[in-house]
CSV table of C-alpha atoms and ligand atoms in Angstrom, one decimal:
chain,number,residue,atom,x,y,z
A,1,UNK,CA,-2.9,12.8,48.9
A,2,UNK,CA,-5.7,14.0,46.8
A,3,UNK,CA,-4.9,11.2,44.3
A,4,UNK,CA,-4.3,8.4,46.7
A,5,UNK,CA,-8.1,9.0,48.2
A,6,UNK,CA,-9.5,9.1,44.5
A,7,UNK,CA,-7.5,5.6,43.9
A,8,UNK,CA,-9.3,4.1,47.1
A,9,UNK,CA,-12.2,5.1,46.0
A,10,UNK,CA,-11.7,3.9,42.5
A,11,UNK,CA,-10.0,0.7,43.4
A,12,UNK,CA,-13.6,0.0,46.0
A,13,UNK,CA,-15.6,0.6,43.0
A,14,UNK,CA,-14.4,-1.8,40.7
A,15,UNK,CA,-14.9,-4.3,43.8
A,16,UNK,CA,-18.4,-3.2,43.3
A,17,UNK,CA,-20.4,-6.2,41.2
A,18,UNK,CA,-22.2,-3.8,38.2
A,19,UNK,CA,-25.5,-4.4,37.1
A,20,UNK,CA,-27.5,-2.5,34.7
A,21,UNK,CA,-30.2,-2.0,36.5
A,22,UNK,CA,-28.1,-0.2,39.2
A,23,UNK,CA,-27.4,2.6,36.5
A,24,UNK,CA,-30.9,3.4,35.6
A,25,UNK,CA,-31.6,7.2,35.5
A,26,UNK,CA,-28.0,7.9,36.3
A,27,UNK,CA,-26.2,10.3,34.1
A,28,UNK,CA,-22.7,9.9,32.5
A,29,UNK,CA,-21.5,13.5,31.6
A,30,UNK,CA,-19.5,13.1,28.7
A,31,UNK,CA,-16.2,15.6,27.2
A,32,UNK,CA,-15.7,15.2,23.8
A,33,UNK,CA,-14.6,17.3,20.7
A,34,UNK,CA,-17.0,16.1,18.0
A,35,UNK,CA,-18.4,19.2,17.2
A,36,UNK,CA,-18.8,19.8,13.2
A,37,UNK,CA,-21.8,17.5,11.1
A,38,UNK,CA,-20.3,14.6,11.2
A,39,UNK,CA,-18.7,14.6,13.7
A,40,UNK,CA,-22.3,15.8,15.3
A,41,UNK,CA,-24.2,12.5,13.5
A,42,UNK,CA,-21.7,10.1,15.4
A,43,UNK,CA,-21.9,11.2,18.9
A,44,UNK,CA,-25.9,11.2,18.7
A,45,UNK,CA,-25.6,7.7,17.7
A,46,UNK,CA,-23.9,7.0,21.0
A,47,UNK,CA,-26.3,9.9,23.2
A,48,UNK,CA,-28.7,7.5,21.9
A,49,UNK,CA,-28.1,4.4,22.8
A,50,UNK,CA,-26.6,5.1,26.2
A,51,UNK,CA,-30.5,6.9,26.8
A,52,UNK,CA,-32.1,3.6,25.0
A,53,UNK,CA,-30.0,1.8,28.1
A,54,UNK,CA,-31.9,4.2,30.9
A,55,UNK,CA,-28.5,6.5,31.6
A,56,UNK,CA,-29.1,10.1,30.7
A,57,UNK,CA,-26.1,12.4,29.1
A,58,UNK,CA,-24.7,15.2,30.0
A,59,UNK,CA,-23.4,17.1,27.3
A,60,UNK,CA,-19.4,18.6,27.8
A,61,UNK,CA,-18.3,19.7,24.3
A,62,UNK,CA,-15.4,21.5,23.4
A,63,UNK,CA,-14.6,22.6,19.9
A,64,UNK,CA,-11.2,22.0,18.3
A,65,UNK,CA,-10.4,19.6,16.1
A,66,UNK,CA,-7.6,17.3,16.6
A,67,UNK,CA,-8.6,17.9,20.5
A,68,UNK,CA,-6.5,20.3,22.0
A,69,UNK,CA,-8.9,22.9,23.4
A,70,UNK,CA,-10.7,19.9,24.4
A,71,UNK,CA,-7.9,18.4,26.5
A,72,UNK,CA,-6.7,21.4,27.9
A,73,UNK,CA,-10.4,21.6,29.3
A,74,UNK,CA,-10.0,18.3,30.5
A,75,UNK,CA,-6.9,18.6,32.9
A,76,UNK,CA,-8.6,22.0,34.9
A,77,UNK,CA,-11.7,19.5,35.8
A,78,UNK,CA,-9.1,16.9,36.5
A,79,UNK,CA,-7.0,18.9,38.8
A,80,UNK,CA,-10.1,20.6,40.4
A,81,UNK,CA,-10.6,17.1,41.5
A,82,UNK,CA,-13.9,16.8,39.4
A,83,UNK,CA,-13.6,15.2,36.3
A,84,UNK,CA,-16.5,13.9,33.6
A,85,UNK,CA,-17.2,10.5,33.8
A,86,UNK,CA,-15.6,9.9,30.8
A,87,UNK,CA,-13.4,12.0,28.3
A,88,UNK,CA,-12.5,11.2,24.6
A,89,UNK,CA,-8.7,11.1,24.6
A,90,UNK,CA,-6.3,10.1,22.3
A,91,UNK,CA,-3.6,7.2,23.2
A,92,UNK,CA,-0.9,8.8,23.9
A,93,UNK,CA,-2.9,11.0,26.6
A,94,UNK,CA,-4.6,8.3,27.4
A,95,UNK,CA,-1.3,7.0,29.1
A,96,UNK,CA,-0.7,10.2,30.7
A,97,UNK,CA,-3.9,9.8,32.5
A,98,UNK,CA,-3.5,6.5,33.3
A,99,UNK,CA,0.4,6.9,34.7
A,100,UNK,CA,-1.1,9.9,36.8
A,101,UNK,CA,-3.1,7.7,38.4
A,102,UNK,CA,-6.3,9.0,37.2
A,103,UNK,CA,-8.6,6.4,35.4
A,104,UNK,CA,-10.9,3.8,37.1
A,105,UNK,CA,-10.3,-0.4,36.3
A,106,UNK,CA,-12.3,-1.9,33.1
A,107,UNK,CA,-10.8,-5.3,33.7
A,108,UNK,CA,-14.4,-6.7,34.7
A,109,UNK,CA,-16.6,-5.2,31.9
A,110,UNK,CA,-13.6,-6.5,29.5
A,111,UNK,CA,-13.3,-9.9,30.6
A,112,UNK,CA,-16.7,-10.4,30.3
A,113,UNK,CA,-17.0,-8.6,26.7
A,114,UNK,CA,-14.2,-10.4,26.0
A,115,UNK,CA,-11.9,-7.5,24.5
A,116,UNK,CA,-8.7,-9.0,24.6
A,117,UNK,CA,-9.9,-11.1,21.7
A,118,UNK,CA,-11.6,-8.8,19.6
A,119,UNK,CA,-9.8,-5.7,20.3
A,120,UNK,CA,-6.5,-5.2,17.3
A,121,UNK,CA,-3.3,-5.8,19.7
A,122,UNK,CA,-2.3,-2.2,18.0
A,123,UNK,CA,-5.3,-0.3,20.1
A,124,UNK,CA,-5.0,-2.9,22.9
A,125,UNK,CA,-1.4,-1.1,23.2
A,126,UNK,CA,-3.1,2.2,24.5
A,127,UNK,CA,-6.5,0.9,26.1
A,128,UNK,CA,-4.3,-0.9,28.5
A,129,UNK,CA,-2.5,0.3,31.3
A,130,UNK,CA,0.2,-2.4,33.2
A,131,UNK,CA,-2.2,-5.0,31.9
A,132,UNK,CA,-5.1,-3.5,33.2
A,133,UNK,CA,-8.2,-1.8,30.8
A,134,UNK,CA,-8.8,1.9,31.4
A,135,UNK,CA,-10.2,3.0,28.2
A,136,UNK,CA,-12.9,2.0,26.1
A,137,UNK,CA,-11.9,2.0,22.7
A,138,UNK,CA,-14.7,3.5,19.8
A,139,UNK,CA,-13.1,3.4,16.1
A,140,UNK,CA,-10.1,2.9,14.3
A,141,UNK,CA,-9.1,6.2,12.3
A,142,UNK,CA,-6.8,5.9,9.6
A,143,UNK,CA,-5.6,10.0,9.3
A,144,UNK,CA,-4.0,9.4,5.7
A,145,UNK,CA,-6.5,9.6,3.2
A,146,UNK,CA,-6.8,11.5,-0.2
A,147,UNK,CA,-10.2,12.7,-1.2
A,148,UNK,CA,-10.9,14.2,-3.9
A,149,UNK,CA,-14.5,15.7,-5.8
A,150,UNK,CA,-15.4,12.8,-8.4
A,151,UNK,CA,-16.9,15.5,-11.2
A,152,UNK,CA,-13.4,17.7,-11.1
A,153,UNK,CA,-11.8,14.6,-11.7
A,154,UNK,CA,-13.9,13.0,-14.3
A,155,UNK,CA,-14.6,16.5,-15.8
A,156,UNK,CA,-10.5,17.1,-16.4
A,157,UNK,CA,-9.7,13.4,-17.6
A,158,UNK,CA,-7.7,12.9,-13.8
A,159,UNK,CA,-7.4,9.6,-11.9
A,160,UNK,CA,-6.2,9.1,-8.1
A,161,UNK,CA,-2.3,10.0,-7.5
A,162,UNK,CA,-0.5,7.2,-6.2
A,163,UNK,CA,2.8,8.6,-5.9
A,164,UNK,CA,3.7,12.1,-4.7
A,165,UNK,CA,5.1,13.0,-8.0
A,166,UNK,CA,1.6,11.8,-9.5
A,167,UNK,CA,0.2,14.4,-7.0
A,168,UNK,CA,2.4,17.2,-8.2
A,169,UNK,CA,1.3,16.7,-11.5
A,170,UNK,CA,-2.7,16.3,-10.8
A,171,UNK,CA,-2.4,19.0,-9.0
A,172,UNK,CA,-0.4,21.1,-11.7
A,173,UNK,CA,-2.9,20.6,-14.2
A,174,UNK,CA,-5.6,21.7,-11.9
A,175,UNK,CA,-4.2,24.7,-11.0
A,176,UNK,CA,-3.4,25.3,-15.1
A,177,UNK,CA,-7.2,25.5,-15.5
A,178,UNK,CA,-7.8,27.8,-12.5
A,179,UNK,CA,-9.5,25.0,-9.8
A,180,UNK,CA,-7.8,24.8,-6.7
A,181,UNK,CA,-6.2,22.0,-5.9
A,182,UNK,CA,-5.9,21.4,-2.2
A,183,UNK,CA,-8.3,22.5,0.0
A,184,UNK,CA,-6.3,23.2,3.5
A,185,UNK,CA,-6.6,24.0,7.0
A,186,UNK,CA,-4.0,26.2,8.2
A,187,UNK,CA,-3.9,24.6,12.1
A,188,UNK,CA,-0.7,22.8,13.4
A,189,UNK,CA,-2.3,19.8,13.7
A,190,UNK,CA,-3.6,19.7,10.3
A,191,UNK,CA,-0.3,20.7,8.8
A,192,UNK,CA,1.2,17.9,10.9
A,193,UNK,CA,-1.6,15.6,9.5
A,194,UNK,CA,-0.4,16.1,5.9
A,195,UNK,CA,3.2,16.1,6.8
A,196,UNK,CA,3.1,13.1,8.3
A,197,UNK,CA,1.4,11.5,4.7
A,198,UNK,CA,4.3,13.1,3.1
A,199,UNK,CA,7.1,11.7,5.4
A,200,UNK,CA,5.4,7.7,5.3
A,201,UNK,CA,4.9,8.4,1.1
A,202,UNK,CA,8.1,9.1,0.5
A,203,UNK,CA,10.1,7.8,3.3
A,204,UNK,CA,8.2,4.0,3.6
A,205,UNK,CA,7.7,2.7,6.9
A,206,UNK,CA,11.0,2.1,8.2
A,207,UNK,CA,11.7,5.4,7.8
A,208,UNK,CA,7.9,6.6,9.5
A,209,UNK,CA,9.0,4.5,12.0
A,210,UNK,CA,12.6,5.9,12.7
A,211,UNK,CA,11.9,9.6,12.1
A,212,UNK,CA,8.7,9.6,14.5
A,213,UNK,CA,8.2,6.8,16.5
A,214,UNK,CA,12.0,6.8,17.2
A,215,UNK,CA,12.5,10.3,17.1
A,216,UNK,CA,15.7,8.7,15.5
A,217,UNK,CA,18.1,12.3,15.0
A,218,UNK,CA,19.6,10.7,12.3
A,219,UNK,CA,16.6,10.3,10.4
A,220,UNK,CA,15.3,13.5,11.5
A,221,UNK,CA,18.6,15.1,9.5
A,222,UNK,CA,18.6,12.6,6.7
A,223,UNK,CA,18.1,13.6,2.9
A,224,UNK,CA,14.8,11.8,2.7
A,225,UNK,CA,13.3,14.6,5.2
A,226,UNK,CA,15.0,17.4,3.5
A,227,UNK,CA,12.9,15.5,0.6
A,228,UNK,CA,9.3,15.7,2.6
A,229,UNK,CA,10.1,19.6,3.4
A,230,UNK,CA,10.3,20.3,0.0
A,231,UNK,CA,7.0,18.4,-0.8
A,232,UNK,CA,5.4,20.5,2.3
A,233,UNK,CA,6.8,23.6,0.4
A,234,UNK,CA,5.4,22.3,-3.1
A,235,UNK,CA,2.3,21.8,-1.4
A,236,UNK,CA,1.5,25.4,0.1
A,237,UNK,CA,1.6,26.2,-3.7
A,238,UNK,CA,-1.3,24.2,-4.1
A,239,UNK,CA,-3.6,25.5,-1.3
A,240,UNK,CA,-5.8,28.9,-1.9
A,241,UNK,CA,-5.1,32.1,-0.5
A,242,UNK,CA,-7.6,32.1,2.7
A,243,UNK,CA,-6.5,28.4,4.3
A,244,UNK,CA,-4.6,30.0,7.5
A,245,UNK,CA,-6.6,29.4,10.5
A,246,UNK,CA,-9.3,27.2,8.1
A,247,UNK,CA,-11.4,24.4,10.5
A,248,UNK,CA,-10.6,21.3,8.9
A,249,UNK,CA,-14.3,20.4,8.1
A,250,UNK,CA,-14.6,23.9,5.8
A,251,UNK,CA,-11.7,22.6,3.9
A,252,UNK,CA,-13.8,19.4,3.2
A,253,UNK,CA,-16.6,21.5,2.0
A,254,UNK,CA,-14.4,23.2,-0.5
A,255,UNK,CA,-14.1,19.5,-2.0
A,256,UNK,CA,-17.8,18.9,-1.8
A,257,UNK,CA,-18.8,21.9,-3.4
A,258,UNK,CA,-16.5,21.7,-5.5
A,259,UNK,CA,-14.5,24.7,-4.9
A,260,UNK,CA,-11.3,22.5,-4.5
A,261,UNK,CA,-10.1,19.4,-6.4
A,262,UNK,CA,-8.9,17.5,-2.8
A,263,UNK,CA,-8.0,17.3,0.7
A,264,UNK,CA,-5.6,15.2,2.4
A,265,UNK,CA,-7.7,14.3,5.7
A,266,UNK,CA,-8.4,11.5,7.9
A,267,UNK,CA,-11.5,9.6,7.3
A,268,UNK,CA,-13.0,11.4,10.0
A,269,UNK,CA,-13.9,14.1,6.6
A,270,UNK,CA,-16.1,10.6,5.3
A,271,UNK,CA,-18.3,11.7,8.1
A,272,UNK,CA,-18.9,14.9,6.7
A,273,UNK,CA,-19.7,13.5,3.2
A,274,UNK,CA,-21.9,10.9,4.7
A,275,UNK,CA,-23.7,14.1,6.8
A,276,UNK,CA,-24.1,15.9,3.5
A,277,UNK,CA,-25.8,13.3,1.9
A,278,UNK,CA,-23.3,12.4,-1.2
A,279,UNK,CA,-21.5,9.1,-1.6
A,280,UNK,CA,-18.1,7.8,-0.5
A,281,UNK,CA,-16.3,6.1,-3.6
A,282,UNK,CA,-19.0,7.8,-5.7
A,283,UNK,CA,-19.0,11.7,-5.5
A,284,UNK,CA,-15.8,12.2,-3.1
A,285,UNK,CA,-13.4,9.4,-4.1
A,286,UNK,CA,-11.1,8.0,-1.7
A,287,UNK,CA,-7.5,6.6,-2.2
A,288,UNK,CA,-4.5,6.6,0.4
A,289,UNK,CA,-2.6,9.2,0.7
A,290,UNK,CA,0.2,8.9,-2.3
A,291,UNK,CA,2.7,6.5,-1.5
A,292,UNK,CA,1.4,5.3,2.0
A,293,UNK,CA,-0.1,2.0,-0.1
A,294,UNK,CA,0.9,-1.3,2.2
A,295,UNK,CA,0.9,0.4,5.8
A,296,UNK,CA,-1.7,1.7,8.0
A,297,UNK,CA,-1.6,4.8,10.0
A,298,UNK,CA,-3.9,5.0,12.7
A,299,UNK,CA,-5.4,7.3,15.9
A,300,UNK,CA,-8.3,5.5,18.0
A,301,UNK,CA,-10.7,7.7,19.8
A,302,UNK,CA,-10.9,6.1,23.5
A,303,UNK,CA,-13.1,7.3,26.0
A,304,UNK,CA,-10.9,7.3,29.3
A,305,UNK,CA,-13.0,6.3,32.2
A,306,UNK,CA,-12.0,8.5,35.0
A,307,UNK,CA,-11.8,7.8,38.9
A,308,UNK,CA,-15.5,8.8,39.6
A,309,UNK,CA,-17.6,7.9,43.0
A,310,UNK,CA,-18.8,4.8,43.5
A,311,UNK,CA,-22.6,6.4,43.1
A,312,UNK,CA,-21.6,7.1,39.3
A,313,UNK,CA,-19.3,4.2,38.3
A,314,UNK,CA,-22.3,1.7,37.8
A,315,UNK,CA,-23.3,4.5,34.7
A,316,UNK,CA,-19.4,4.1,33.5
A,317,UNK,CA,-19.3,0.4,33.3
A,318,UNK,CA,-22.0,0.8,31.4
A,319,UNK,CA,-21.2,3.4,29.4
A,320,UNK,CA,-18.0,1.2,28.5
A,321,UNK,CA,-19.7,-2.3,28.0
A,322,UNK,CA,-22.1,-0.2,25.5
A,323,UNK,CA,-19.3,1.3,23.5
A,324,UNK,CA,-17.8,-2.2,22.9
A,325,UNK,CA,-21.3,-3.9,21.7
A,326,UNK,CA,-20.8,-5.0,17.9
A,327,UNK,CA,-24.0,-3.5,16.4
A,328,UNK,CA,-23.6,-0.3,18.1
A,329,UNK,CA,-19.5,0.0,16.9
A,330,UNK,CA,-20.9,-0.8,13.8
A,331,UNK,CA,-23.9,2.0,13.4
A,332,UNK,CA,-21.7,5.0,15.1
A,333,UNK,CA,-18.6,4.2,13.1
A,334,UNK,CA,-20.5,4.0,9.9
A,335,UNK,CA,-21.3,7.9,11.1
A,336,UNK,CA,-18.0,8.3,12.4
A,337,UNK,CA,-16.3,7.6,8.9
A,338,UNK,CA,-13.8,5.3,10.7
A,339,UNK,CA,-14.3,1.8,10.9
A,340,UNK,CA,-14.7,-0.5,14.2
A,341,UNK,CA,-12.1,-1.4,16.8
A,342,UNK,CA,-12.8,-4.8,16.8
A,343,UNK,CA,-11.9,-7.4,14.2
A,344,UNK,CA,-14.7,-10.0,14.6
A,345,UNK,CA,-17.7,-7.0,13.0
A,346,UNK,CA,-19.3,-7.5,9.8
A,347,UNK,CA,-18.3,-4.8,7.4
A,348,UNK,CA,-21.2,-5.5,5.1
A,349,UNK,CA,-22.7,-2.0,5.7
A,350,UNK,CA,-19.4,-0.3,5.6
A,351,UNK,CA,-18.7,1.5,2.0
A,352,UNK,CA,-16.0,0.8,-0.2
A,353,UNK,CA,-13.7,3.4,1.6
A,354,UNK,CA,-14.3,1.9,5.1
A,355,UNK,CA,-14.1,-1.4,3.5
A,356,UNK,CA,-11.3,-0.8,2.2
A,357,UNK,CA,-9.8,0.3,5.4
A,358,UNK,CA,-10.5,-3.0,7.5
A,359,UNK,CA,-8.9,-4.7,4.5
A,360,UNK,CA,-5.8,-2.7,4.7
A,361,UNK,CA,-5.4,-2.5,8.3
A,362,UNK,CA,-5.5,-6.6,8.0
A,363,UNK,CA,-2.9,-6.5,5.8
A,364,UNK,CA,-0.6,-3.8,7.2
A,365,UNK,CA,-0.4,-5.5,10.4
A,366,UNK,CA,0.4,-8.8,8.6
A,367,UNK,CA,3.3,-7.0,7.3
A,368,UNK,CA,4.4,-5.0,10.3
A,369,UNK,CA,3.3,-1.7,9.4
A,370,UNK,CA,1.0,-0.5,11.2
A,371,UNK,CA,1.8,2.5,13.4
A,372,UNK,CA,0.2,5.1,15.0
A,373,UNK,CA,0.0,9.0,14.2
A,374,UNK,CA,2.3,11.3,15.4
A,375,UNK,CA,-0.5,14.2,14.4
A,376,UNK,CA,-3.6,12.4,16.6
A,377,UNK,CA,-1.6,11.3,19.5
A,378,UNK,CA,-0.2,8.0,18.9
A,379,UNK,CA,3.1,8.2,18.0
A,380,UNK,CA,5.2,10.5,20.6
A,381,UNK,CA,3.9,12.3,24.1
A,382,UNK,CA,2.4,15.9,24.0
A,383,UNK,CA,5.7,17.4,24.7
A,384,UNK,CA,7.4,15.8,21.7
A,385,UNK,CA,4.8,15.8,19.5
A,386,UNK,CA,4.6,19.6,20.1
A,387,UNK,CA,7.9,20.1,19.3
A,388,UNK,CA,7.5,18.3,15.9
A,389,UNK,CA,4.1,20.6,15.4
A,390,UNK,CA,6.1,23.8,15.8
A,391,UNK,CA,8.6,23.2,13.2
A,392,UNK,CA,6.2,21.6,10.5
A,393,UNK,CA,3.7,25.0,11.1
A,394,UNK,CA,6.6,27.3,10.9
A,395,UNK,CA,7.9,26.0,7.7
A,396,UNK,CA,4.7,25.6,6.1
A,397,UNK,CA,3.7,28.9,6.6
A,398,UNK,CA,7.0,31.2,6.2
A,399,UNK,CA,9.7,30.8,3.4
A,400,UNK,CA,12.4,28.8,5.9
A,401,UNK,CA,14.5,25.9,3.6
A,402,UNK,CA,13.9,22.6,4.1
A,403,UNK,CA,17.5,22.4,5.1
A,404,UNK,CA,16.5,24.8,8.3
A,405,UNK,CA,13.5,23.0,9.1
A,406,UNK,CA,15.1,19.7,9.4
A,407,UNK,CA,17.9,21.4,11.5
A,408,UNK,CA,15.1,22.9,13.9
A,409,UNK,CA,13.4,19.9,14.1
A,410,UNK,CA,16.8,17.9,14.7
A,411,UNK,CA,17.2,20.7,17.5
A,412,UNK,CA,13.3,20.9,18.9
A,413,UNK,CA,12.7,17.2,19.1
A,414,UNK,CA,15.7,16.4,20.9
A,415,UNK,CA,15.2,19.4,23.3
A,416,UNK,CA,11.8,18.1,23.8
A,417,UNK,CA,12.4,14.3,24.2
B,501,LIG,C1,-10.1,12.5,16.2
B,501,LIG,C2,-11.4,12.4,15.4
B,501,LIG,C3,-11.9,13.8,15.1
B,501,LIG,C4,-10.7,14.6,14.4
B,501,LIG,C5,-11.1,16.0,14.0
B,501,LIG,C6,-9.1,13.3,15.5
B,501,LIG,O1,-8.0,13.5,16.3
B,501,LIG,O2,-9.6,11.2,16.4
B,501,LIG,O3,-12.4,11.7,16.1
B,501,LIG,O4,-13.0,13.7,14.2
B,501,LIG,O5,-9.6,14.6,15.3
B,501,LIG,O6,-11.5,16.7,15.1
């Protein structure tokens, strides 16, 4: 009942013609996870500008990376019937919402800004619900990136790993001469992060795209992921003693202090070397995660524009024809350390890393490879996904075979599915 009220209202809004002027001094209250320095730089670009535009913000952060806490936040406002204006959300959730019936129409401030165009048809997948815009897409994140402290490297003669058996042996040396190799945050999703690197590096894309975007059981039991367990296990040799529980932005200050050769990490952890003042490319190289060369993995960060009265939505439409404008996509995502979700921007500005991104991302979805991450909510629903989190966690942090894991997550996923 409650929902079919909020729709009417919702569905009289977008009626509603939009003008700036009407959402002068209006507020947008904002949820959002971007909580660590980075992370912090980014969403002040885009506090900014939305104050620049006369709309004040109202601040709803909730710590967490990857987005959890954050989303778990989300649904009690949603289902107490008062929900922010707008909500950072992954795609996959972003579906949810929009299948419950619970985001407002963009289709007017899209037209006109001409999304359809602009907008990769990969991103377009999740912004769009039955044909219709309900989420304002920010950035492309590519989660599969190596990084790794240029002076370790250059001090012990090393050069970027491009294969996973390159990485073992980097990563031997390093620990041979008493420098940690892999700084590591012990959190499911992070574990999932890396795991999913090691299942695209070794497997290829076909098999990325049959063990998790399938869910295919058969590649779920197959040799190949017996193969990425024991990788997962050969990795928790590399990781220091005090990773269990670590945020994922203290691992990336391990690699730029130096107190660990690397981290595997979306480019999400660029924003934090950009917020420390040192150089992408320069003093924390980048290079794909081993093996992943040729495809793109990617997570978008949408803000879901929720059913709001039709006293706030002149603020929302706003707030969504301003996250769209090319200059501004360009200044927050060269904070954000991801690059801009629309292909028409210049990436002039953009450093070799982010460069570098666009370029592959080009490419990838030439080829056909270009899928989204199971770890940040584009690959499988939060049921699935969880079920995939659980057995990649336990494994990682117990002594379980790879044989058992790949039974349990045969078992989990398709109990979960
Ligand atoms: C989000 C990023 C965020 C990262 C760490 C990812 O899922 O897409 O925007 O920086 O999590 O919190």
């Amino acid at each position: 009942m409650r929902s079919n009220v909020l729709r009417a209202v919702a569905a009289a809004a977008s009626l509603m013609v939009f003008s700036a002027a009407q959402a002068q001094n209006q507020s947008v209250e904002v949820m959002h996870w971007w909580t660590s320095g980075g992370e912090g730089a980014a969403v002040g670009v885009l506090k900014q500008d939305l104050e620049k535009r006369g709309v004040k913000w109202v601040d709803m952060a909730v710590a967490g990376g990857g987005g959890e806490a954050a989303s778990t936040a989300l649904r009690a406002r949603v289902v107490a019937g008062d929900p922010p204006t707008a909500a950072q959300q992954l795609g996959m959730n972003v579906r949810d919402w929009a299948v419950e019936g619970s985001l407002g129409n963009l289709d007017d401030v899209a037209v006109k800004g001409g999304w359809d165009k602009v907008v990769p048809p990969a991103v377009q997948a999740f912004g769009k619900y039955k044909g219709h815009w309900v989420a304002a897409p920010v950035n492309i994140h590519r989660p599969s990136w190596l990084w790794m402290n240029a002076k370790i490297f250059k001090d012990n003669g090393l050069t970027p790993p491009k294969t996973w058996d390159e990485f073992n042996a980097t990563a031997d040396k390093l620990k041979a001469k008493g420098i940690t190799p892999l700084a590591f945050g012990g959190q499911a999703w992070q574990e999932t992060t890396v795991w999913e690197d090691v299942v695209l590096g070794i497997g290829g894309p076909d098999f990325y795209k049959k063990a998790i975007i399938d869910a295919d059981p058969a590649a779920l039991k197959s040799p190949t992921m017996i193969k990425v367990f024991d990788q997962m296990r050969k990795l928790r040799s590399y990781v220091d003693r005090n990773f269990a529980g670590r945020d994922w932005n203290l691992a990336t200050a391990m690699v730029l202090k130096g107190e660990a050769a690397m981290q595997l990490m979306g480019d999400w952890a660029k924003g934090e070397v950009i917020a420390a003042k040192q150089v992408p490319g320069k003093d924390i190289l980048c290079s794909v995660a081993p093996g992943t060369q040729g495809s793109f993995l990617f997570n978008t960060d949408f803000f879901a524009m929720f059913n709001v009265s039709a006293a706030k939505r002149p603020a929302q439409l706003l707030m969504a024809q301003a996250i769209m404008d090319p200059s501004f996509q360009v200044t927050f995502n060269l904070a954000k350390g991801s690059i801009p979700a629309r292909n028409d921007v210049s990436m002039d500005k953009f450093d070799d890393c982010g460069k570098q991104s666009m370029a592959d991302l080009k490419a990838a979805s030439a080829a056909n490879h270009v899928y989204g991450s199971l770890a940040h909510g584009h690959a499988q629903p939060a049921g699935v996904q969880r079920a995939y989190f659980d057995v990649v966690t336990k494994h990682f942090n117990s002594d379980q075979s790879s044989q058992a894991a790949v039974d349990e997550l045969v078992r989990s996923v398709a109990a979960a599915k």
